[in-house]
Amino acid sequence: MAAPVVNGVPVEENAVEIHQAPAEQTNEDQKRPQFGTRFLTDPRQVFQHNAWDNVEWSEEQEAAARKKVQEHNQPIPADKQEDYDSHADQYWNDFYTIHVNRFFKDRHWLFTEFPELAPKCRSHQSTPEADKHPDQDKGREDISLQNGDFPGASSSYRILEVGCGVGNTVFPILKTNNDPGLFVYCCDFSSTAVELVKSNPEYDATRCHAFVHDLSDESAQYPIPEESLDVIILIFVLSALHPDKMQESICRLAQLLKPGGMLLLRDYGRYDMAQLRFKKGRCLSENFYARGDGTRVYFFTQDELHSWFCGAGLEKVQNLVDRRLQVNRGKQLTMYRVWVQCKYQKPHSEQKDSETRNSEEDQCES
């Protein structure tokens, strides 16, 4: 499920160049290359560029944002909330039916922010099957399926994107990463979105497997064994879930990761412009809203995400806030965007003390 558009542009797609905010920097974060280069030092120059990097909020600005959210946080009646939940698949199918793929752009910034997705980002022992060039089997049915195994079983590096939309992450990976051992899985809640992925001329069943999946459904099975994935990608998708279902959903995803595997996330941060635009009558619960088209969105803090990922047994590699000031020079408007970006890794060690293991299981079952 990709994020809906604002004024005809997907809201997350404005983040072409991304710069790390200084909050919660670790040694790993400080090594991260700095890609944003525009810093607003003179407020009088704000309309000279379309965007400014690493914009710090004043206490007054954050207090004003908090007050605005509190004014509109009265939840709608329970029966209306149930409607948004029970018809969620219909709302997303309608969204993709209306927009198809004309409002979406490939996320080329992925390889800047998440080099784990790029070619030559790792070393691995190739197998004879993995050494084959993907074009050798193009047009043929996937060999692993012929053998009754799971798709991509013979691959040596497996990536899953949850909430793939129309393929704005999947196709850049397939085009950019020429690793012969690569296999990409992608799924979405919307069957319409998945059909659009499969109908794309660049879809290659020998390197990719697209399927419909509800991330929040406890009974829904992934077509992949546990501990088989190297990377899981969540780009503006976790926010579409009900907050009560996030911990359990993350736990199920963590089970799919190999030891050492990485979960990558980019999503809406608390007090993002999109949150401040919501009026009364759209709030489902605290920081959780229904858009006009029926799709839903949650706005995260770093601490919330850290708690959920750790509750799934993952360890922090990166957890940062990305703040940008976007400018509409024609209308003389300023727009403050807030995103959260995370990388969490499954520990290499198989040995955990019983107290830690029990704590994780309690959180996943609660």
mmCIF file of C-alpha atoms in Angstrom:
data_model
loop_
_atom_site.group_PDB
_atom_site.id
_atom_site.type_symbol
_atom_site.label_atom_id
_atom_site.label_comp_id
_atom_site.label_asym_id
_atom_site.label_seq_id
_atom_site.Cartn_x
_atom_site.Cartn_y
_atom_site.Cartn_z
ATOM 1 C CA MET A 1 0.000 0.000 0.000
ATOM 2 C CA ALA A 2 1.705 3.145 -1.147
ATOM 3 C CA ALA A 3 0.726 6.491 0.298
ATOM 4 C CA PRO A 4 -2.071 8.454 -1.393
ATOM 5 C CA VAL A 5 -1.420 11.656 -3.255
ATOM 6 C CA VAL A 6 -1.657 15.236 -2.014
ATOM 7 C CA ASN A 7 -2.409 17.795 -4.703
ATOM 8 C CA GLY A 8 -1.720 15.170 -7.353
ATOM 9 C CA VAL A 9 1.681 14.126 -5.991
ATOM 10 C CA PRO A 10 2.369 11.112 -3.726
ATOM 11 C CA VAL A 11 3.338 12.754 -0.460
ATOM 12 C CA GLU A 12 6.347 10.556 0.231
ATOM 13 C CA GLU A 13 7.692 10.931 -3.296
ATOM 14 C CA ASN A 14 8.754 14.503 -2.547
ATOM 15 C CA ALA A 15 11.636 13.051 -0.545
ATOM 16 C CA VAL A 16 14.145 12.830 -3.391
ATOM 17 C CA GLU A 17 17.109 14.077 -1.391
ATOM 18 C CA ILE A 18 17.142 13.041 2.240
ATOM 19 C CA HIS A 19 19.204 14.392 5.084
ATOM 20 C CA GLN A 20 19.681 13.000 8.526
ATOM 21 C CA ALA A 21 18.475 14.990 11.499
ATOM 22 C CA PRO A 22 20.868 15.110 14.450
ATOM 23 C CA ALA A 23 18.414 13.531 16.876
ATOM 24 C CA GLU A 24 19.470 10.225 18.439
ATOM 25 C CA GLN A 25 22.700 9.865 16.473
ATOM 26 C CA THR A 26 24.796 6.807 17.209
ATOM 27 C CA ASN A 27 28.277 6.027 15.902
ATOM 28 C CA GLU A 28 26.629 4.142 13.037
ATOM 29 C CA ASP A 29 24.400 7.137 12.222
ATOM 30 C CA GLN A 30 27.334 9.558 12.219
ATOM 31 C CA LYS A 31 29.046 7.494 9.513
ATOM 32 C CA ARG A 32 26.021 7.832 7.242
ATOM 33 C CA PRO A 33 26.824 10.022 4.190
ATOM 34 C CA GLN A 34 25.247 13.445 4.228
ATOM 35 C CA PHE A 35 23.260 14.013 1.038
ATOM 36 C CA GLY A 36 21.242 17.142 1.831
ATOM 37 C CA THR A 37 23.159 20.302 1.019
ATOM 38 C CA ARG A 38 20.643 23.132 1.346
ATOM 39 C CA PHE A 39 20.416 24.701 4.776
ATOM 40 C CA LEU A 40 18.242 27.690 5.554
ATOM 41 C CA THR A 41 20.371 30.160 7.532
ATOM 42 C CA ASP A 42 18.468 33.327 6.574
ATOM 43 C CA PRO A 43 14.647 33.049 6.833
ATOM 44 C CA ARG A 44 14.330 35.858 4.294
ATOM 45 C CA GLN A 45 15.746 33.502 1.655
ATOM 46 C CA VAL A 46 13.191 30.726 2.243
ATOM 47 C CA PHE A 47 11.595 31.007 -1.216
ATOM 48 C CA GLN A 48 14.871 30.785 -3.127
ATOM 49 C CA HIS A 49 14.685 26.963 -3.297
ATOM 50 C CA ASN A 50 11.995 24.273 -3.379
ATOM 51 C CA ALA A 51 13.255 22.488 -0.269
ATOM 52 C CA TRP A 52 15.576 22.924 2.711
ATOM 53 C CA ASP A 53 17.351 20.140 4.573
ATOM 54 C CA ASN A 54 17.712 19.339 8.253
ATOM 55 C CA VAL A 55 15.187 21.899 9.456
ATOM 56 C CA GLU A 56 15.072 22.152 13.229
ATOM 57 C CA TRP A 57 11.771 23.020 14.906
ATOM 58 C CA SER A 58 11.550 25.595 17.637
ATOM 59 C CA GLU A 59 9.788 24.713 20.885
ATOM 60 C CA GLU A 60 7.007 27.109 19.906
ATOM 61 C CA GLN A 61 6.523 25.441 16.543
ATOM 62 C CA GLU A 62 6.321 21.966 18.039
ATOM 63 C CA ALA A 63 3.924 23.182 20.736
ATOM 64 C CA ALA A 64 1.671 24.700 18.069
ATOM 65 C CA ALA A 65 1.672 21.427 16.114
ATOM 66 C CA ARG A 66 0.851 19.447 19.250
ATOM 67 C CA LYS A 67 -2.017 21.810 20.068
ATOM 68 C CA LYS A 68 -3.473 21.521 16.570
ATOM 69 C CA VAL A 69 -3.420 17.722 16.723
ATOM 70 C CA GLN A 70 -5.075 17.724 20.137
ATOM 71 C CA GLU A 71 -7.881 19.948 18.856
ATOM 72 C CA HIS A 72 -8.835 17.370 16.220
ATOM 73 C CA ASN A 73 -8.226 14.106 18.101
ATOM 74 C CA GLN A 74 -11.829 13.331 19.084
ATOM 75 C CA PRO A 75 -12.390 9.782 17.737
ATOM 76 C CA ILE A 76 -15.322 9.135 15.412
ATOM 77 C CA PRO A 77 -18.058 6.681 16.543
ATOM 78 C CA ALA A 78 -17.119 3.006 16.832
ATOM 79 C CA ASP A 79 -19.483 1.866 14.054
ATOM 80 C CA LYS A 80 -17.790 4.184 11.555
ATOM 81 C CA GLN A 81 -14.374 2.970 12.670
ATOM 82 C CA GLU A 82 -15.501 -0.615 12.068
ATOM 83 C CA ASP A 83 -16.526 0.320 8.540
ATOM 84 C CA TYR A 84 -13.031 1.625 7.754
ATOM 85 C CA ASP A 85 -11.558 -1.603 9.113
ATOM 86 C CA SER A 86 -13.888 -4.102 7.450
ATOM 87 C CA HIS A 87 -13.771 -2.388 4.053
ATOM 88 C CA ALA A 88 -10.065 -1.551 4.049
ATOM 89 C CA ASP A 89 -9.327 -3.776 1.042
ATOM 90 C CA GLN A 90 -12.114 -2.131 -0.956
ATOM 91 C CA TYR A 91 -10.794 1.365 -0.184
ATOM 92 C CA TRP A 92 -7.285 0.450 -1.350
ATOM 93 C CA ASN A 93 -8.552 -1.299 -4.486
ATOM 94 C CA ASP A 94 -10.630 1.769 -5.318
ATOM 95 C CA PHE A 95 -7.571 3.954 -4.782
ATOM 96 C CA TYR A 96 -5.444 2.023 -7.266
ATOM 97 C CA THR A 97 -8.312 1.681 -9.726
ATOM 98 C CA ILE A 98 -8.666 5.473 -9.794
ATOM 99 C CA HIS A 99 -4.990 6.423 -9.793
ATOM 100 C CA VAL A 100 -3.554 3.367 -11.596
ATOM 101 C CA ASN A 101 0.163 4.284 -11.695
ATOM 102 C CA ARG A 102 0.268 7.738 -13.254
ATOM 103 C CA PHE A 103 0.899 9.605 -10.006
ATOM 104 C CA PHE A 104 3.789 7.447 -8.803
ATOM 105 C CA LYS A 105 7.491 7.679 -9.462
ATOM 106 C CA ASP A 106 10.277 5.197 -8.846
ATOM 107 C CA ARG A 107 12.008 5.766 -5.523
ATOM 108 C CA HIS A 108 15.570 6.194 -6.720
ATOM 109 C CA TRP A 109 16.574 7.580 -3.308
ATOM 110 C CA LEU A 110 16.255 4.030 -1.977
ATOM 111 C CA PHE A 111 19.846 3.139 -2.818
ATOM 112 C CA THR A 112 21.135 6.267 -1.107
ATOM 113 C CA GLU A 113 19.254 5.640 2.109
ATOM 114 C CA PHE A 114 19.221 1.835 1.975
ATOM 115 C CA PRO A 115 22.422 0.570 0.310
ATOM 116 C CA GLU A 116 21.414 -2.930 1.434
ATOM 117 C CA LEU A 117 19.203 -2.977 -1.671
ATOM 118 C CA ALA A 118 21.947 -2.018 -4.110
ATOM 119 C CA PRO A 119 24.215 -4.377 -6.057
ATOM 120 C CA LYS A 120 27.552 -5.435 -4.600
ATOM 121 C CA CYS A 121 26.328 -4.515 -1.134
ATOM 122 C CA ARG A 122 27.389 -7.882 0.237
ATOM 123 C CA SER A 123 29.504 -10.944 -0.433
ATOM 124 C CA HIS A 124 28.016 -14.416 -0.643
ATOM 125 C CA GLN A 125 28.935 -17.867 -1.840
ATOM 126 C CA SER A 126 27.229 -18.330 -5.173
ATOM 127 C CA THR A 127 25.595 -21.616 -6.062
ATOM 128 C CA PRO A 128 25.404 -22.965 -9.623
ATOM 129 C CA GLU A 129 21.737 -21.992 -9.728
ATOM 130 C CA ALA A 130 22.462 -18.516 -8.390
ATOM 131 C CA ASP A 131 25.244 -17.991 -10.924
ATOM 132 C CA LYS A 132 22.827 -18.211 -13.820
ATOM 133 C CA HIS A 133 22.070 -14.974 -15.564
ATOM 134 C CA PRO A 134 18.356 -14.213 -15.023
ATOM 135 C CA ASP A 135 17.789 -13.800 -18.775
ATOM 136 C CA GLN A 136 18.651 -17.471 -19.295
ATOM 137 C CA ASP A 137 15.272 -18.473 -17.886
ATOM 138 C CA LYS A 138 13.249 -15.431 -18.975
ATOM 139 C CA GLY A 139 9.865 -16.422 -20.344
ATOM 140 C CA ARG A 140 9.950 -19.785 -18.551
ATOM 141 C CA GLU A 141 8.062 -20.798 -15.478
ATOM 142 C CA ASP A 142 10.015 -20.361 -12.258
ATOM 143 C CA ILE A 143 12.215 -23.454 -11.777
ATOM 144 C CA SER A 144 11.622 -23.522 -8.021
ATOM 145 C CA LEU A 145 7.873 -23.736 -8.568
ATOM 146 C CA GLN A 146 8.330 -26.623 -10.986
ATOM 147 C CA ASN A 147 10.146 -28.493 -8.243
ATOM 148 C CA GLY A 148 7.297 -27.867 -5.808
ATOM 149 C CA ASP A 149 9.426 -25.543 -3.674
ATOM 150 C CA PHE A 150 8.830 -21.904 -2.746
ATOM 151 C CA PRO A 151 9.532 -19.147 -5.320
ATOM 152 C CA GLY A 152 13.177 -18.076 -5.255
ATOM 153 C CA ALA A 153 14.287 -21.129 -3.293
ATOM 154 C CA SER A 154 17.556 -21.381 -5.229
ATOM 155 C CA SER A 155 18.410 -17.680 -4.772
ATOM 156 C CA SER A 156 21.170 -16.559 -2.444
ATOM 157 C CA TYR A 157 19.839 -13.076 -1.568
ATOM 158 C CA ARG A 158 16.133 -12.536 -0.941
ATOM 159 C CA ILE A 159 14.312 -9.239 -0.475
ATOM 160 C CA LEU A 160 10.652 -8.793 0.472
ATOM 161 C CA GLU A 161 8.768 -5.527 0.115
ATOM 162 C CA VAL A 162 5.517 -5.384 2.079
ATOM 163 C CA GLY A 163 3.028 -2.863 0.695
ATOM 164 C CA CYS A 164 4.558 -2.735 -2.768
ATOM 165 C CA GLY A 165 1.839 -0.614 -4.394
ATOM 166 C CA VAL A 166 2.410 -0.544 -8.149
ATOM 167 C CA GLY A 167 6.097 -1.453 -7.868
ATOM 168 C CA ASN A 168 7.864 1.849 -7.247
ATOM 169 C CA THR A 169 10.425 0.098 -5.070
ATOM 170 C CA VAL A 170 10.489 -3.340 -6.700
ATOM 171 C CA PHE A 171 11.275 -2.277 -10.256
ATOM 172 C CA PRO A 172 14.165 0.068 -9.352
ATOM 173 C CA ILE A 173 15.697 -2.810 -7.370
ATOM 174 C CA LEU A 174 15.313 -5.243 -10.255
ATOM 175 C CA LYS A 175 16.734 -2.707 -12.729
ATOM 176 C CA THR A 176 19.637 -1.611 -10.537
ATOM 177 C CA ASN A 177 20.674 -4.744 -8.678
ATOM 178 C CA ASN A 178 22.162 -7.208 -11.196
ATOM 179 C CA ASP A 179 23.200 -9.735 -8.555
ATOM 180 C CA PRO A 180 22.498 -13.121 -10.220
ATOM 181 C CA GLY A 181 21.508 -14.549 -6.838
ATOM 182 C CA LEU A 182 18.867 -11.883 -6.174
ATOM 183 C CA PHE A 183 15.168 -12.694 -5.821
ATOM 184 C CA VAL A 184 12.560 -10.078 -4.877
ATOM 185 C CA TYR A 185 9.186 -10.786 -3.291
ATOM 186 C CA CYS A 186 6.526 -8.110 -3.124
ATOM 187 C CA CYS A 187 3.039 -8.087 -1.689
ATOM 188 C CA ASP A 188 0.194 -5.678 -1.138
ATOM 189 C CA PHE A 189 -3.178 -5.643 0.581
ATOM 190 C CA SER A 190 -4.723 -4.478 -2.692
ATOM 191 C CA SER A 191 -5.271 -7.139 -5.372
ATOM 192 C CA THR A 192 -5.558 -4.297 -7.890
ATOM 193 C CA ALA A 193 -2.043 -3.087 -7.021
ATOM 194 C CA VAL A 194 -0.594 -6.590 -7.317
ATOM 195 C CA GLU A 195 -2.186 -7.069 -10.748
ATOM 196 C CA LEU A 196 -0.644 -3.780 -11.868
ATOM 197 C CA VAL A 197 2.778 -5.047 -10.756
ATOM 198 C CA LYS A 198 2.350 -8.331 -12.609
ATOM 199 C CA SER A 199 1.167 -6.572 -15.779
ATOM 200 C CA ASN A 200 4.215 -4.295 -15.854
ATOM 201 C CA PRO A 201 6.489 -5.171 -18.813
ATOM 202 C CA GLU A 202 9.476 -5.218 -16.433
ATOM 203 C CA TYR A 203 7.963 -7.911 -14.201
ATOM 204 C CA ASP A 204 10.056 -11.091 -14.479
ATOM 205 C CA ALA A 205 8.780 -14.190 -12.670
ATOM 206 C CA THR A 206 12.289 -15.683 -12.662
ATOM 207 C CA ARG A 207 13.498 -12.840 -10.417
ATOM 208 C CA CYS A 208 10.322 -11.647 -8.671
ATOM 209 C CA HIS A 209 7.153 -13.005 -7.067
ATOM 210 C CA ALA A 210 4.185 -10.697 -6.412
ATOM 211 C CA PHE A 211 1.269 -11.802 -4.234
ATOM 212 C CA VAL A 212 -1.702 -10.424 -2.291
ATOM 213 C CA HIS A 213 -1.190 -10.362 1.476
ATOM 214 C CA ASP A 214 -2.773 -8.671 4.485
ATOM 215 C CA LEU A 215 0.049 -7.761 6.835
ATOM 216 C CA SER A 216 -2.340 -7.559 9.797
ATOM 217 C CA ASP A 217 -4.056 -10.923 9.225
ATOM 218 C CA GLU A 218 -2.779 -13.453 11.762
ATOM 219 C CA SER A 219 -3.931 -16.417 9.664
ATOM 220 C CA ALA A 220 -2.424 -15.206 6.368
ATOM 221 C CA GLN A 221 0.629 -17.247 5.370
ATOM 222 C CA TYR A 222 3.652 -15.880 3.537
ATOM 223 C CA PRO A 223 4.873 -18.058 0.609
ATOM 224 C CA ILE A 224 8.337 -17.989 2.185
ATOM 225 C CA PRO A 225 9.784 -20.144 4.988
ATOM 226 C CA GLU A 226 10.900 -18.628 8.260
ATOM 227 C CA GLU A 227 14.487 -17.349 8.390
ATOM 228 C CA SER A 228 14.770 -17.180 4.597
ATOM 229 C CA LEU A 229 14.930 -13.414 3.919
ATOM 230 C CA ASP A 230 17.936 -11.115 3.918
ATOM 231 C CA VAL A 231 15.970 -7.838 3.785
ATOM 232 C CA ILE A 232 12.376 -6.745 4.443
ATOM 233 C CA ILE A 233 11.269 -3.302 3.245
ATOM 234 C CA LEU A 234 8.418 -1.265 4.743
ATOM 235 C CA ILE A 235 7.988 2.042 2.896
ATOM 236 C CA PHE A 236 4.972 4.079 4.033
ATOM 237 C CA VAL A 237 2.999 0.903 4.716
ATOM 238 C CA LEU A 238 3.116 0.149 8.452
ATOM 239 C CA SER A 239 1.253 3.421 9.016
ATOM 240 C CA ALA A 240 -1.791 1.969 7.204
ATOM 241 C CA LEU A 241 -2.286 -0.655 9.934
ATOM 242 C CA HIS A 242 -4.351 -0.242 13.069
ATOM 243 C CA PRO A 243 -1.901 0.563 15.899
ATOM 244 C CA ASP A 244 -3.149 -2.442 17.901
ATOM 245 C CA LYS A 245 -1.937 -4.785 15.144
ATOM 246 C CA MET A 246 1.532 -3.354 14.614
ATOM 247 C CA GLN A 247 3.490 -5.323 17.228
ATOM 248 C CA GLU A 248 2.156 -8.695 16.143
ATOM 249 C CA SER A 249 2.636 -7.882 12.457
ATOM 250 C CA ILE A 250 6.273 -6.907 13.038
ATOM 251 C CA CYS A 251 6.833 -10.110 15.035
ATOM 252 C CA ARG A 252 5.627 -12.222 12.112
ATOM 253 C CA LEU A 253 7.891 -10.359 9.714
ATOM 254 C CA ALA A 254 10.884 -10.772 12.026
ATOM 255 C CA GLN A 255 10.396 -14.550 11.920
ATOM 256 C CA LEU A 256 10.991 -14.456 8.148
ATOM 257 C CA LEU A 257 14.426 -12.833 8.512
ATOM 258 C CA LYS A 258 17.625 -14.842 8.514
ATOM 259 C CA PRO A 259 19.953 -14.249 11.464
ATOM 260 C CA GLY A 260 21.697 -11.029 10.457
ATOM 261 C CA GLY A 261 18.799 -10.058 8.175
ATOM 262 C CA MET A 262 17.655 -6.438 8.102
ATOM 263 C CA LEU A 263 14.261 -4.728 8.306
ATOM 264 C CA LEU A 264 14.179 -1.295 6.635
ATOM 265 C CA LEU A 265 11.429 1.237 7.283
ATOM 266 C CA ARG A 266 10.534 4.727 6.178
ATOM 267 C CA ASP A 267 7.205 6.189 7.257
ATOM 268 C CA TYR A 268 5.326 9.222 8.570
ATOM 269 C CA GLY A 269 6.662 10.986 11.668
ATOM 270 C CA ARG A 270 4.625 12.698 14.368
ATOM 271 C CA TYR A 271 3.391 16.201 13.399
ATOM 272 C CA ASP A 272 4.142 15.753 9.710
ATOM 273 C CA MET A 273 2.300 18.206 7.465
ATOM 274 C CA ALA A 274 -0.123 15.455 6.449
ATOM 275 C CA GLN A 275 -1.167 14.965 10.091
ATOM 276 C CA LEU A 276 -1.680 18.671 10.722
ATOM 277 C CA ARG A 277 -3.988 18.900 7.687
ATOM 278 C CA PHE A 278 -6.558 16.515 9.146
ATOM 279 C CA LYS A 279 -9.741 18.217 10.324
ATOM 280 C CA LYS A 280 -12.285 17.137 12.902
ATOM 281 C CA GLY A 281 -14.180 13.996 12.065
ATOM 282 C CA ARG A 282 -11.198 12.111 10.590
ATOM 283 C CA CYS A 283 -9.578 10.811 13.787
ATOM 284 C CA LEU A 284 -9.905 7.087 14.518
ATOM 285 C CA SER A 285 -7.696 7.049 17.601
ATOM 286 C CA GLU A 286 -4.726 9.012 18.872
ATOM 287 C CA ASN A 287 -2.480 9.909 15.883
ATOM 288 C CA PHE A 288 -4.488 7.530 13.632
ATOM 289 C CA TYR A 289 -6.748 8.950 10.904
ATOM 290 C CA ALA A 290 -9.024 8.108 7.987
ATOM 291 C CA ARG A 291 -8.362 9.956 4.752
ATOM 292 C CA GLY A 292 -11.142 11.191 2.514
ATOM 293 C CA ASP A 293 -10.784 8.128 0.278
ATOM 294 C CA GLY A 294 -11.199 5.724 3.216
ATOM 295 C CA THR A 295 -7.551 4.672 3.537
ATOM 296 C CA ARG A 296 -5.951 5.067 6.960
ATOM 297 C CA VAL A 297 -2.684 6.479 8.271
ATOM 298 C CA TYR A 298 -0.765 6.567 11.560
ATOM 299 C CA PHE A 299 2.012 9.014 12.528
ATOM 300 C CA PHE A 300 4.939 7.520 14.465
ATOM 301 C CA THR A 301 7.509 8.539 17.024
ATOM 302 C CA GLN A 302 10.992 7.011 17.121
ATOM 303 C CA ASP A 303 10.336 5.518 20.551
ATOM 304 C CA GLU A 304 7.200 3.689 19.411
ATOM 305 C CA LEU A 305 8.956 2.055 16.503
ATOM 306 C CA HIS A 306 11.970 1.186 18.645
ATOM 307 C CA SER A 307 9.719 -0.528 21.183
ATOM 308 C CA TRP A 308 7.886 -2.585 18.547
ATOM 309 C CA PHE A 309 11.037 -3.672 16.719
ATOM 310 C CA CYS A 310 12.812 -4.627 19.928
ATOM 311 C CA GLY A 311 9.651 -6.469 20.988
ATOM 312 C CA ALA A 312 10.116 -8.599 17.870
ATOM 313 C CA GLY A 313 13.679 -9.468 18.888
ATOM 314 C CA LEU A 314 15.414 -7.051 16.495
ATOM 315 C CA GLU A 315 18.365 -4.809 17.308
ATOM 316 C CA LYS A 316 18.694 -1.163 16.322
ATOM 317 C CA VAL A 317 21.082 -0.165 13.565
ATOM 318 C CA GLN A 318 19.438 3.164 12.747
ATOM 319 C CA ASN A 319 16.455 5.142 14.051
ATOM 320 C CA LEU A 320 16.304 8.780 12.978
ATOM 321 C CA VAL A 321 13.928 11.625 12.185
ATOM 322 C CA ASP A 322 14.187 13.303 8.797
ATOM 323 C CA ARG A 323 12.784 16.840 8.749
ATOM 324 C CA ARG A 324 12.474 18.917 5.581
ATOM 325 C CA LEU A 325 10.976 22.270 4.731
ATOM 326 C CA GLN A 326 9.297 22.129 1.328
ATOM 327 C CA VAL A 327 8.391 25.334 -0.440
ATOM 328 C CA ASN A 328 5.747 26.246 -3.005
ATOM 329 C CA ARG A 329 7.385 29.322 -4.473
ATOM 330 C CA GLY A 330 4.444 30.106 -6.736
ATOM 331 C CA LYS A 331 1.938 30.236 -3.860
ATOM 332 C CA GLN A 332 4.516 31.422 -1.298
ATOM 333 C CA LEU A 333 3.695 28.482 0.982
ATOM 334 C CA THR A 334 5.955 26.503 3.323
ATOM 335 C CA MET A 335 5.298 22.859 4.244
ATOM 336 C CA TYR A 336 7.066 20.963 7.003
ATOM 337 C CA ARG A 337 7.570 17.242 6.400
ATOM 338 C CA VAL A 338 8.550 14.755 9.098
ATOM 339 C CA TRP A 339 9.562 11.168 8.348
ATOM 340 C CA VAL A 340 11.018 8.411 10.504
ATOM 341 C CA GLN A 341 13.644 6.089 9.047
ATOM 342 C CA CYS A 342 14.756 2.854 10.716
ATOM 343 C CA LYS A 343 17.028 -0.124 10.212
ATOM 344 C CA TYR A 344 16.716 -3.045 12.623
ATOM 345 C CA GLN A 345 18.633 -6.316 12.429
ATOM 346 C CA LYS A 346 17.911 -9.845 13.550
ATOM 347 C CA PRO A 347 20.693 -10.978 15.901
ATOM 348 C CA HIS A 348 23.218 -13.436 14.514
ATOM 349 C CA SER A 349 23.308 -15.432 17.731
ATOM 350 C CA GLU A 350 20.706 -18.160 18.062
ATOM 351 C CA GLN A 351 21.139 -18.230 21.820
ATOM 352 C CA LYS A 352 18.953 -15.927 23.895
ATOM 353 C CA ASP A 353 18.463 -16.044 27.602
ATOM 354 C CA SER A 354 15.023 -17.282 28.633
ATOM 355 C CA GLU A 355 13.993 -13.989 30.200
ATOM 356 C CA THR A 356 14.526 -12.049 26.941
ATOM 357 C CA ARG A 357 12.814 -14.734 24.851
ATOM 358 C CA ASN A 358 9.779 -14.863 27.152
ATOM 359 C CA SER A 359 9.494 -11.081 27.096
ATOM 360 C CA GLU A 360 9.445 -11.039 23.286
ATOM 361 C CA GLU A 361 6.848 -13.806 23.100
ATOM 362 C CA ASP A 362 4.615 -11.993 25.589
ATOM 363 C CA GLN A 363 4.723 -8.819 23.492
ATOM 364 C CA CYS A 364 3.935 -10.700 20.262
ATOM 365 C CA GLU A 365 1.006 -12.531 21.844
ATOM 366 C CA SER A 366 -0.455 -9.514 23.631
#
